[in-house]
Structures are given as structure tokens and as C-alpha cells.
mmCIF file of C-alpha atoms in Angstrom:
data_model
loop_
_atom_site.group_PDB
_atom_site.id
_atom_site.type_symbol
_atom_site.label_atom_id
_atom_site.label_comp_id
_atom_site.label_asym_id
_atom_site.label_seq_id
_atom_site.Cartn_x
_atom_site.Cartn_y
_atom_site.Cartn_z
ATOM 1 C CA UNK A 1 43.325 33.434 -37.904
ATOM 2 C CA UNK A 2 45.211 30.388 -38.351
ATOM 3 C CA UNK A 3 43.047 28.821 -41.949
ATOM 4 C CA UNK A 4 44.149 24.935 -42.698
ATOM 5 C CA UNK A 5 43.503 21.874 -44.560
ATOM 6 C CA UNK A 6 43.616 18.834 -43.426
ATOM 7 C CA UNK A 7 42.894 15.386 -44.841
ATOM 8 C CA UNK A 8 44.133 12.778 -47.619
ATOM 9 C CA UNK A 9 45.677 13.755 -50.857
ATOM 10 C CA UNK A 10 42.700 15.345 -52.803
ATOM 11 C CA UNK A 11 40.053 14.573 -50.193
ATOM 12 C CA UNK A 12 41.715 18.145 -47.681
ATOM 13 C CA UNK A 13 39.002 19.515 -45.658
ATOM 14 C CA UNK A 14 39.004 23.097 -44.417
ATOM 15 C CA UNK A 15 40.048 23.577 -40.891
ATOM 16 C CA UNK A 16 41.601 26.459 -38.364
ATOM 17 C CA UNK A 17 44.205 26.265 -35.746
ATOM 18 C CA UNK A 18 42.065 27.947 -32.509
ATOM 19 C CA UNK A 19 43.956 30.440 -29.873
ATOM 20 C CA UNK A 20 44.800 26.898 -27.693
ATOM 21 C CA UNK A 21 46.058 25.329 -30.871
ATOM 22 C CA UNK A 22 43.337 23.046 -31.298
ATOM 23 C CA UNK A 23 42.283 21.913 -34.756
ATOM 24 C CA UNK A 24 38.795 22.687 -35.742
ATOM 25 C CA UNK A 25 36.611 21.420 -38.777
ATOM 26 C CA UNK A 26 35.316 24.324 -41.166
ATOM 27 C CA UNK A 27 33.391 21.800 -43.328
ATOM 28 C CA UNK A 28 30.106 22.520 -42.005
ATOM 29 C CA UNK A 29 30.612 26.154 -42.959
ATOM 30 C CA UNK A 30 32.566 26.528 -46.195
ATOM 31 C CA UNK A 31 33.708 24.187 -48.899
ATOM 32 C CA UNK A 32 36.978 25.421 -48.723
ATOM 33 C CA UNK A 33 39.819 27.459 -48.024
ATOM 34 C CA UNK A 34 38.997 29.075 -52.263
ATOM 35 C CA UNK A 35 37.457 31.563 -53.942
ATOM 36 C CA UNK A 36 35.180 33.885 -52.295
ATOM 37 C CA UNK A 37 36.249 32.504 -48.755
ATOM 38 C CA UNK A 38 39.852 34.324 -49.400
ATOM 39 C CA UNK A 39 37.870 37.245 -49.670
ATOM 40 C CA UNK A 40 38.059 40.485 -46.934
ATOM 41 C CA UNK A 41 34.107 39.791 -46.695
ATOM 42 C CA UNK A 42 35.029 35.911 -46.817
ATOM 43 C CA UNK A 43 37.569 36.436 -43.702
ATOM 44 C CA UNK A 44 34.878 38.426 -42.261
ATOM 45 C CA UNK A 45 32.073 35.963 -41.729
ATOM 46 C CA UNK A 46 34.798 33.190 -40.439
ATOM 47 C CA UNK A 47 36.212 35.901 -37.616
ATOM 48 C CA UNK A 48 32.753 36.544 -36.711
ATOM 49 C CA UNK A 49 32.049 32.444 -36.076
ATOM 50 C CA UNK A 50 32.260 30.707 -32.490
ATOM 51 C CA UNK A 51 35.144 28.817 -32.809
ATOM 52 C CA UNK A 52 34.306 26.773 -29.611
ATOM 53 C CA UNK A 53 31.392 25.682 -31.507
ATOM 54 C CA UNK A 54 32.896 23.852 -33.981
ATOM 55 C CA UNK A 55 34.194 20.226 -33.965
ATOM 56 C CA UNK A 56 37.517 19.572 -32.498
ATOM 57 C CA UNK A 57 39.887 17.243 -35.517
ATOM 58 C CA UNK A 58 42.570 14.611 -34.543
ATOM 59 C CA UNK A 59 45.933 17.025 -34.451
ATOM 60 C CA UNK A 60 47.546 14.210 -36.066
ATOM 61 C CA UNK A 61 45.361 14.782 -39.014
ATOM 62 C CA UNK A 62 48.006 15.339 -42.001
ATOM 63 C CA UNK A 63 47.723 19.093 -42.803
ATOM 64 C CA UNK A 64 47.941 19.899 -46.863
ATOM 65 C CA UNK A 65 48.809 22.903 -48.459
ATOM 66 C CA UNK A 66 46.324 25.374 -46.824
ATOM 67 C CA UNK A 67 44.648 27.350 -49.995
ATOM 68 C CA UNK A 68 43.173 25.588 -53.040
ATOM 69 C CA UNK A 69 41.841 26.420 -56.503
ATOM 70 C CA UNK A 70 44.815 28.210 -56.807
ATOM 71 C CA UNK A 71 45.043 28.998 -60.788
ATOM 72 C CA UNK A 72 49.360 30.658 -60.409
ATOM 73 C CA UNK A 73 52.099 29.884 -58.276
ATOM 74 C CA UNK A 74 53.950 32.711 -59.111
ATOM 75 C CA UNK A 75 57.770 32.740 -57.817
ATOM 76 C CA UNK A 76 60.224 35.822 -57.376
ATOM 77 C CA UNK A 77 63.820 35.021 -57.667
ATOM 78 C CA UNK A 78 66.992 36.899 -56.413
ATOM 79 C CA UNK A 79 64.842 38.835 -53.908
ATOM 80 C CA UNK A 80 67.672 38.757 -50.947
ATOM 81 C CA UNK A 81 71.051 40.937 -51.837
ATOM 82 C CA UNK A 82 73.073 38.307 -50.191
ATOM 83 C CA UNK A 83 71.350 35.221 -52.163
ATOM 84 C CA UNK A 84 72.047 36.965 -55.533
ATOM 85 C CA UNK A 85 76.075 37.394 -54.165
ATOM 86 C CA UNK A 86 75.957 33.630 -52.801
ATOM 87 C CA UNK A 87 74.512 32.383 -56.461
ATOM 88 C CA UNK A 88 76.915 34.942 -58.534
ATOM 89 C CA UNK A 89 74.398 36.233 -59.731
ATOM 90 C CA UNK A 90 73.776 40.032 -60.309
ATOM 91 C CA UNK A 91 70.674 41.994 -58.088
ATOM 92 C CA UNK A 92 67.396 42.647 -60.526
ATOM 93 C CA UNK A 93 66.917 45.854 -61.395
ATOM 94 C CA UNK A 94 63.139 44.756 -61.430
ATOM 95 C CA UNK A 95 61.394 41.901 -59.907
ATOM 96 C CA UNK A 96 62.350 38.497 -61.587
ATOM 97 C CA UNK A 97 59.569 36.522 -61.920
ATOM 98 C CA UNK A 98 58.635 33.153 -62.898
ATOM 99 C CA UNK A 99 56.091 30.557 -62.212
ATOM 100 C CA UNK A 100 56.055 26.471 -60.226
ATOM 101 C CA UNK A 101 53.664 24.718 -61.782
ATOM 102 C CA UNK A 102 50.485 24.284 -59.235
ATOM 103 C CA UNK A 103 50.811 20.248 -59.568
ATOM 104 C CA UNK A 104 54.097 21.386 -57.488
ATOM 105 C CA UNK A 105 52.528 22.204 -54.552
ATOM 106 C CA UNK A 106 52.315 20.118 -51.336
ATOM 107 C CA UNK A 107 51.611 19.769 -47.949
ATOM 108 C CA UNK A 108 54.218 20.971 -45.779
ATOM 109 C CA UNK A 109 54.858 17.838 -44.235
ATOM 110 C CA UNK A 110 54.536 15.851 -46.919
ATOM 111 C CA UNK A 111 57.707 13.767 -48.297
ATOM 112 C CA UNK A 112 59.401 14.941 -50.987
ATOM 113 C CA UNK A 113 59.897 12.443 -54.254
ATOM 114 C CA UNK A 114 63.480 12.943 -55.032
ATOM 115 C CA UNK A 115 62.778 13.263 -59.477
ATOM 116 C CA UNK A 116 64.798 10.610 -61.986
ATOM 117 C CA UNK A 117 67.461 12.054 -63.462
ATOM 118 C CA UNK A 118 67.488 14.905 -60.647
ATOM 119 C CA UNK A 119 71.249 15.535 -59.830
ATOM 120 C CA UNK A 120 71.149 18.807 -57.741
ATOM 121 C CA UNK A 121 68.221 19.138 -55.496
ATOM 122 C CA UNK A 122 68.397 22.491 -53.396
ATOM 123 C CA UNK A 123 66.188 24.066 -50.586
ATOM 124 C CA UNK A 124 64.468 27.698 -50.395
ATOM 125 C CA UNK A 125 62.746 28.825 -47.570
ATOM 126 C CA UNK A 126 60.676 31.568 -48.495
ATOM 127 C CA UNK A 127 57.746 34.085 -47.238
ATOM 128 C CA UNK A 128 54.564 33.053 -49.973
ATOM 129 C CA UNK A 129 51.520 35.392 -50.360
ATOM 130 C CA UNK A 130 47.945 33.907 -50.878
ATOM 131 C CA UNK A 131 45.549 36.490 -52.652
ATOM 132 C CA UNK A 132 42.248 37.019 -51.873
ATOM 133 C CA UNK A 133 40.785 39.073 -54.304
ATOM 134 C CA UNK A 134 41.049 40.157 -58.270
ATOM 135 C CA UNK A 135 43.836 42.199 -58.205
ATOM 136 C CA UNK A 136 45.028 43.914 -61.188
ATOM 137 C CA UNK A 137 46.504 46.973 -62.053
ATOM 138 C CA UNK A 138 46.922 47.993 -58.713
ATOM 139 C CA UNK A 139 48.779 50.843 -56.540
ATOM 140 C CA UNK A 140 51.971 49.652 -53.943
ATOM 141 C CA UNK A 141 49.801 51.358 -51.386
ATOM 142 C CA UNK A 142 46.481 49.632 -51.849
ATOM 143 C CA UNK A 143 47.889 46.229 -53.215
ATOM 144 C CA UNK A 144 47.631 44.645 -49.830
ATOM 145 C CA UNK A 145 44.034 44.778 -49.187
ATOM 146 C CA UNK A 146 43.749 42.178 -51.848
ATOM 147 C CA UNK A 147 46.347 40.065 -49.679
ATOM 148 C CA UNK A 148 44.342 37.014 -48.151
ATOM 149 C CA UNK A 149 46.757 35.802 -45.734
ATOM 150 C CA UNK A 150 50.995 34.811 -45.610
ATOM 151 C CA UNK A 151 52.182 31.178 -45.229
ATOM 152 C CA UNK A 152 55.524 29.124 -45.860
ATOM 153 C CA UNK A 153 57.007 27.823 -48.886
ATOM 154 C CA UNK A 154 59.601 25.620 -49.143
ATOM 155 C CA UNK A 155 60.890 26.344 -53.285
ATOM 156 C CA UNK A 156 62.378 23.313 -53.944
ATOM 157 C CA UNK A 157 64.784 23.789 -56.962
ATOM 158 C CA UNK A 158 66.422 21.183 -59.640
ATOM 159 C CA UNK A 159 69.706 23.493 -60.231
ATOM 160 C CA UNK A 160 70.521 21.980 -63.278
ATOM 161 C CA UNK A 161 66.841 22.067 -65.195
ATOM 162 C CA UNK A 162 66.756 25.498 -63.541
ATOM 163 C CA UNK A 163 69.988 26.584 -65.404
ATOM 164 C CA UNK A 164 70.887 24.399 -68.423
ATOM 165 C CA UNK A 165 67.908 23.355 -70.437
ATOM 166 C CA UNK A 166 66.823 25.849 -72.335
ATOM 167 C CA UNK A 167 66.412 28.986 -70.036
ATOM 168 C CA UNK A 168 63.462 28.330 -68.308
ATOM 169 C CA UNK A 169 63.210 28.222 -64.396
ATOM 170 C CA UNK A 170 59.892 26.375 -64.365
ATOM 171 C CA UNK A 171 61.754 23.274 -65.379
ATOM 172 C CA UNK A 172 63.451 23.159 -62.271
ATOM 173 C CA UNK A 173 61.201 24.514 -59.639
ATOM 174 C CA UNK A 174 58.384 22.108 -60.293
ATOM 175 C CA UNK A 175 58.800 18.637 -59.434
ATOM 176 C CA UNK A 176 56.110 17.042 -57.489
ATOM 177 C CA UNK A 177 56.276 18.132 -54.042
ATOM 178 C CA UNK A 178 58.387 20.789 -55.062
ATOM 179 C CA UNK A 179 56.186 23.644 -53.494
ATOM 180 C CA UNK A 180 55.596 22.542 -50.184
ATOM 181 C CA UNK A 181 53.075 25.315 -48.306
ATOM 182 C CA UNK A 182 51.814 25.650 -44.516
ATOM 183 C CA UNK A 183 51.538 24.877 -42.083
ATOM 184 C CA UNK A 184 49.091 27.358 -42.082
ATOM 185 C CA UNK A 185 47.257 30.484 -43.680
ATOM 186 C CA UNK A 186 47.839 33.505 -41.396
ATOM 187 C CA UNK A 187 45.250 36.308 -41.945
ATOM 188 C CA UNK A 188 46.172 39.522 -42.784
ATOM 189 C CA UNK A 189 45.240 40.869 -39.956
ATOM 190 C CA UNK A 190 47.068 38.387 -37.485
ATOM 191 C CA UNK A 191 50.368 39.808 -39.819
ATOM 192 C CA UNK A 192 51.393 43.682 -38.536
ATOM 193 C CA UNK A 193 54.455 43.873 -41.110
ATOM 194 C CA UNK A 194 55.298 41.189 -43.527
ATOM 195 C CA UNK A 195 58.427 42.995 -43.740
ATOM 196 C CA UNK A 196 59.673 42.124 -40.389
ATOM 197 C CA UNK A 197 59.455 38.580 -40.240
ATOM 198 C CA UNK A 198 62.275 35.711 -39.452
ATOM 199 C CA UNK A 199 62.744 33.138 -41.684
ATOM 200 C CA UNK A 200 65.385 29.727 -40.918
ATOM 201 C CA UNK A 201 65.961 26.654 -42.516
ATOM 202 C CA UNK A 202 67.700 23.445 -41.064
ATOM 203 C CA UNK A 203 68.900 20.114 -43.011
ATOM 204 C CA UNK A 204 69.944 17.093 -40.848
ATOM 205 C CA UNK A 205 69.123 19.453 -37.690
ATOM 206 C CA UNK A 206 72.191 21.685 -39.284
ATOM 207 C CA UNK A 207 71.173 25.073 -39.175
ATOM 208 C CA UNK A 208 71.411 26.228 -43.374
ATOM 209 C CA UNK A 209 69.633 29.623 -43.821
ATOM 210 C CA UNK A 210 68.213 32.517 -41.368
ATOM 211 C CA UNK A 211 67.223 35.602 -42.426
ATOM 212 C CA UNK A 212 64.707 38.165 -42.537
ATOM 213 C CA UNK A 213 61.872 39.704 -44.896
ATOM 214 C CA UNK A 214 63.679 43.124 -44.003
ATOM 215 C CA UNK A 215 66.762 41.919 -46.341
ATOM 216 C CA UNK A 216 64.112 41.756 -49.631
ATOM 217 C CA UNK A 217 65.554 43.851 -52.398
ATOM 218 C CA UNK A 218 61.553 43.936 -53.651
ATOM 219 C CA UNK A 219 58.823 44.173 -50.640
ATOM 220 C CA UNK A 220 55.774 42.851 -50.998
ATOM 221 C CA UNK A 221 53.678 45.498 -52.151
ATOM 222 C CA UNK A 222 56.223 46.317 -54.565
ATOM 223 C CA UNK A 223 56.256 42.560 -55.993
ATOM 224 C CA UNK A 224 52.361 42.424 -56.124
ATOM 225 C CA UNK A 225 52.043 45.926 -57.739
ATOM 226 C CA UNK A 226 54.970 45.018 -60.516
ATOM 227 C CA UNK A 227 53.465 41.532 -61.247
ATOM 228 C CA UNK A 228 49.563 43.557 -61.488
ATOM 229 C CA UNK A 229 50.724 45.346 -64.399
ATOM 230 C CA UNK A 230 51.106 42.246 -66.320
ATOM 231 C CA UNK A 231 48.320 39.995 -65.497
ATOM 232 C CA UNK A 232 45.914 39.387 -62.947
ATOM 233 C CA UNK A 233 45.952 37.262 -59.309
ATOM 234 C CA UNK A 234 42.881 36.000 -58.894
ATOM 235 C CA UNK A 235 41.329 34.629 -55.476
ATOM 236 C CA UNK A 236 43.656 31.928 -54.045
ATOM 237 C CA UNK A 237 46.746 32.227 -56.470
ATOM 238 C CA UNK A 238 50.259 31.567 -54.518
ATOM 239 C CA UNK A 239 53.115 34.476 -54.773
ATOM 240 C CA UNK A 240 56.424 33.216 -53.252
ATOM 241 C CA UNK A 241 58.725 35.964 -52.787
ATOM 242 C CA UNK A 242 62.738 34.762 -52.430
ATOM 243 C CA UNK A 243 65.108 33.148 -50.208
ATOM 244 C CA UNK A 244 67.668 34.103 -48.134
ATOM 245 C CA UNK A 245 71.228 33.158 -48.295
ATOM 246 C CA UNK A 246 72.405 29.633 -47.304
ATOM 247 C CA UNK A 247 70.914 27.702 -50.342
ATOM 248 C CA UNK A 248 72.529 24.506 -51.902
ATOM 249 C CA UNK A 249 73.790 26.272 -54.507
ATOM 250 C CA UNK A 250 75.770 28.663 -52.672
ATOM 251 C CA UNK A 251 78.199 26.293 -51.103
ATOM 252 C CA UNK A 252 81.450 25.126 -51.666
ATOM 253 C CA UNK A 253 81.068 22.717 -52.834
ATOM 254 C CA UNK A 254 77.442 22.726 -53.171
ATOM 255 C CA UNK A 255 75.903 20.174 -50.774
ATOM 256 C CA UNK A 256 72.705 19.209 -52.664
ATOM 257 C CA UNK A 257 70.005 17.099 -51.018
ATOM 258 C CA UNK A 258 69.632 13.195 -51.493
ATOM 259 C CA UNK A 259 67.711 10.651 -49.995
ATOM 260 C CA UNK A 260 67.199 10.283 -47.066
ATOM 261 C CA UNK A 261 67.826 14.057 -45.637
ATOM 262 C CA UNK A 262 65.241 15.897 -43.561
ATOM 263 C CA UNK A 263 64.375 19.240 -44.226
ATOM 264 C CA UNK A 264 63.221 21.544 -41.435
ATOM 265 C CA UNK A 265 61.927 25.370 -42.142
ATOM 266 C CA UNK A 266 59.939 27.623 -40.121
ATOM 267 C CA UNK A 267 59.140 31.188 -39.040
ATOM 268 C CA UNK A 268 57.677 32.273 -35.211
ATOM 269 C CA UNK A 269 54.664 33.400 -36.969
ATOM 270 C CA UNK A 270 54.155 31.075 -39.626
ATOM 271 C CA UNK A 271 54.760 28.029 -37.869
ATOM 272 C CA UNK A 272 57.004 24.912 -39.222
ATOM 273 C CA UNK A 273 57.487 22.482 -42.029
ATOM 274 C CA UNK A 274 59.056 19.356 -42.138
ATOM 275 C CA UNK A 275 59.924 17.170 -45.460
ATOM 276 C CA UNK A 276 62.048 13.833 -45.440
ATOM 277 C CA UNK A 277 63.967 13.550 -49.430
ATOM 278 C CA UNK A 278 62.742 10.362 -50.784
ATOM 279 C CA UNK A 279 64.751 7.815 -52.690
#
């Protein structure tokens, strides 16, 4: 399944993409795209519904990020061998983790504010993984049962308050807008290998990063078992899990983003985002 939301700023309904790429309203049978809903017995009951049956939505609804009530928008950085190299940055011996603040994320269409005093505004297309269930304290090879569903995340970075004040990354990863997610939620199910999936980003049509899931230094079950030990993912927290090369950062000279620029990033199974840099 194909889970959105779509809707105003705070007023998102839930919604699914059908197999003719129809919108359809969920409202009528769940509150959300939260809690319980992310659940394997949540995903269950929405397989088992008629889609036909349900009302068909104006596709030029604006879609926002498609899971709420999420509590932690984890981040993993350095995941790709040749992103580390691009960023001179040495490979992590474990998983480096850090968080975006939720107010961070976005729709992933949505413009992006461009913050005041921002000077070096970089892109990061990225594989993100919603959870569905409690999971701590679990095994690589049962971690992904708790897995809800995979979507796209754009990890908008602030190089500067990521580097040089004071150490911590969550200074420059969460900006408003600065998570966009979507287009959509793809079930677990609908997902045979999240290892094998392409990933590209574009700025000014200008082709910037591909890559592939394959290249991760960490996988995901490895990421979700490591961060398990340390605290728990509850039911529609965000795990974002590294970029390929091609960032900003690793140019020369470094081409940041500034107003004006449009930002393009997709995967063939995880559909497209587009975000214009505001002034």
C-alpha cells in the first residue's frame, strides 16, 4: 500500500494512493496514519478494505508528510562509504546517530524557508524508516517486523550549525522544513529488499546524487537493532538512514543552495519530491 496525508498544514487527512493512482480518503476509517494504525494488525484491517469503496480526493490535494504522532526523527550519518570520502570524513565503526527535531518535518512538496543567518544550505536524499510497533531491544533478524513502511527524506542540512557551534548536528539538520517526507508510506510488504533500492537527487534539473541502498555501510536491520539497544521507537517514529555521495558539501567549491533553487529527489518505488528554496 501506498498510505498518505493530504490536506492543510495541521488539518492532513489520511489518504492512500490506489493501484490506478487515484487518491482515496481514509477519514471515514481511521484518524490517522499514527499509532496503532502503523501496526502489522493496523496494516492488516486497511489491506483487507475495498478500496473502490472509498471516496476519490482532488490529486491536486497538497500531500504532507505521510506518518504523524511521530515522538523521534532519528538520523544516521556517514552511512554511504563514498559520502564519508566526499565529506573527509572517516567511515563509523558503529552507526552515528543523531536526531532532526520533529517540528523539522514537512511535506515533500512543501517550500523550503531558507533560515536567517543560514550560510550553507545542503541537500540529502535519503531512504527513512517509519516504525510501527514498540521496538526495543531487538534482534537484526526480527527488527523488521516492527518496520511500518519506507518513504523519502530529503535531510536538509545547515553545514555550518552542523559543524561549528558547539558539536551538535541537531543544530543544523532542523530548520523548518528541513525534513521533508513522502510522497508516500510504502508498506512493508509492497518493499521486497530495502537494500536494493535507487535513490537520485536533481537541483536546477542538474542531476547531483544517485546511488543505491546496496552502498550503506549500516543496513537497516543493523541501524534499527544498534539504535534498540539504547532506547525505544515507538509507533510512528521516523529513522532516516544516510545519503549518498553528491551532497553540497562535497564539492569544489561547495555549491550550497539559495533562493530560488528547486530541489528534485525521488526513488522508482518511493515516488518523488519536489521543494523550491525560499528567500
Amino acid at each position: 500500500m501506498r498510505l498518505v496525508r493530504y490536506g492543510e498544514v495541521g488539518a492532513e487527512k489520511p489518504g492512500l494512493i490506489d493501484d490506478e493512482n487515484h487518491l482515496r480518503d481514509l477519514s471515514g476509517e481511521i484518524p490517522d496514519i499514527a499509532g496503532d494504525v502503523l501496526s502489522r494488525q493496523g496494516l492488516d484491517r486497511l489491506r483487507a478494505l475495498d478500496v473502490r469503496s472509498l471516496p476519490k480526493i482532488d490529486p491536486n490535494q497538497r500531500l504532507g508528510a505521510p506518518v504523524a504522532g511521530t515522538r523521534n526523527f532519528l538520523a544516521v550519518g556517514r552511512n554511504y562509504r563514498e559520502h564519508a570520502a566526499e565529506t573527509g570524513s572517516d567511515v563509523p565503526e558503529e552507526p552515528l546517530l543523531f536526531n532532526k527535531a520533529v517540528s523539522s518535518m514537512a511535506g515533500p512538496r512543501d517550500d523550503i524557508p531558507y533560515p536567517p543567518g543560514a550560510s550553507e544550505v545542503d541537500w540529502e536524499v535519503e531512504l527513512a524508516v517509519v516504525i510501527g510497533e514498540r521496538c526495543y531491544n531487538v534482534d537484526e533478524d526480527k527488527v523488521l517486523d516492527f518496520v511500518a513502511g519506507y518513504c523519502l527524506c530529503n535531510d536538509v542540512s545547515e553545514r555550518q550549525w552542523q559543524k561549528n557551534r558547539g558539536g551538535q548536528w541537531i543544530k543544523g539538520k532542523s530548520a523548518p522544513g528541513f525534513g521533508p517526507l513522502g510522497p508516500w508510506l510504502v508498506t512493508r510488504d509492497a518493499i521486497s529488499d530495502p537494500a536494493n533500492l535507487d535513490l537520485w537527487l536533481s537541483v536546477n534539473g542538474e542531476r547531483r546524487q544517485e546511488g543505491t541502498t546496496a552502498d550503506m555501510i549500516f543496513t537497516v536491520p543493523q541501524i534499527l537493532s544498534y539504535a534498540s539497544r539504547f532506547f525505544a521507537l515507538e509507533p510512528g517514529d521516523v529513522v532516516t538512514t544516510g545519503t549518498p555521495s553528491g551532497v553540497a558539501a562535497g564539492m569544489k567549491p561547495p555549491q550550497w543552495l539559495k533562493a530560488g533553487d528547486i530541489v528534485t529527489l525521488g526513488s522508482p518505488h518511493l515516488g518523488e519530491q519536489r521543494q523550491t528554496i525560499l528567500g
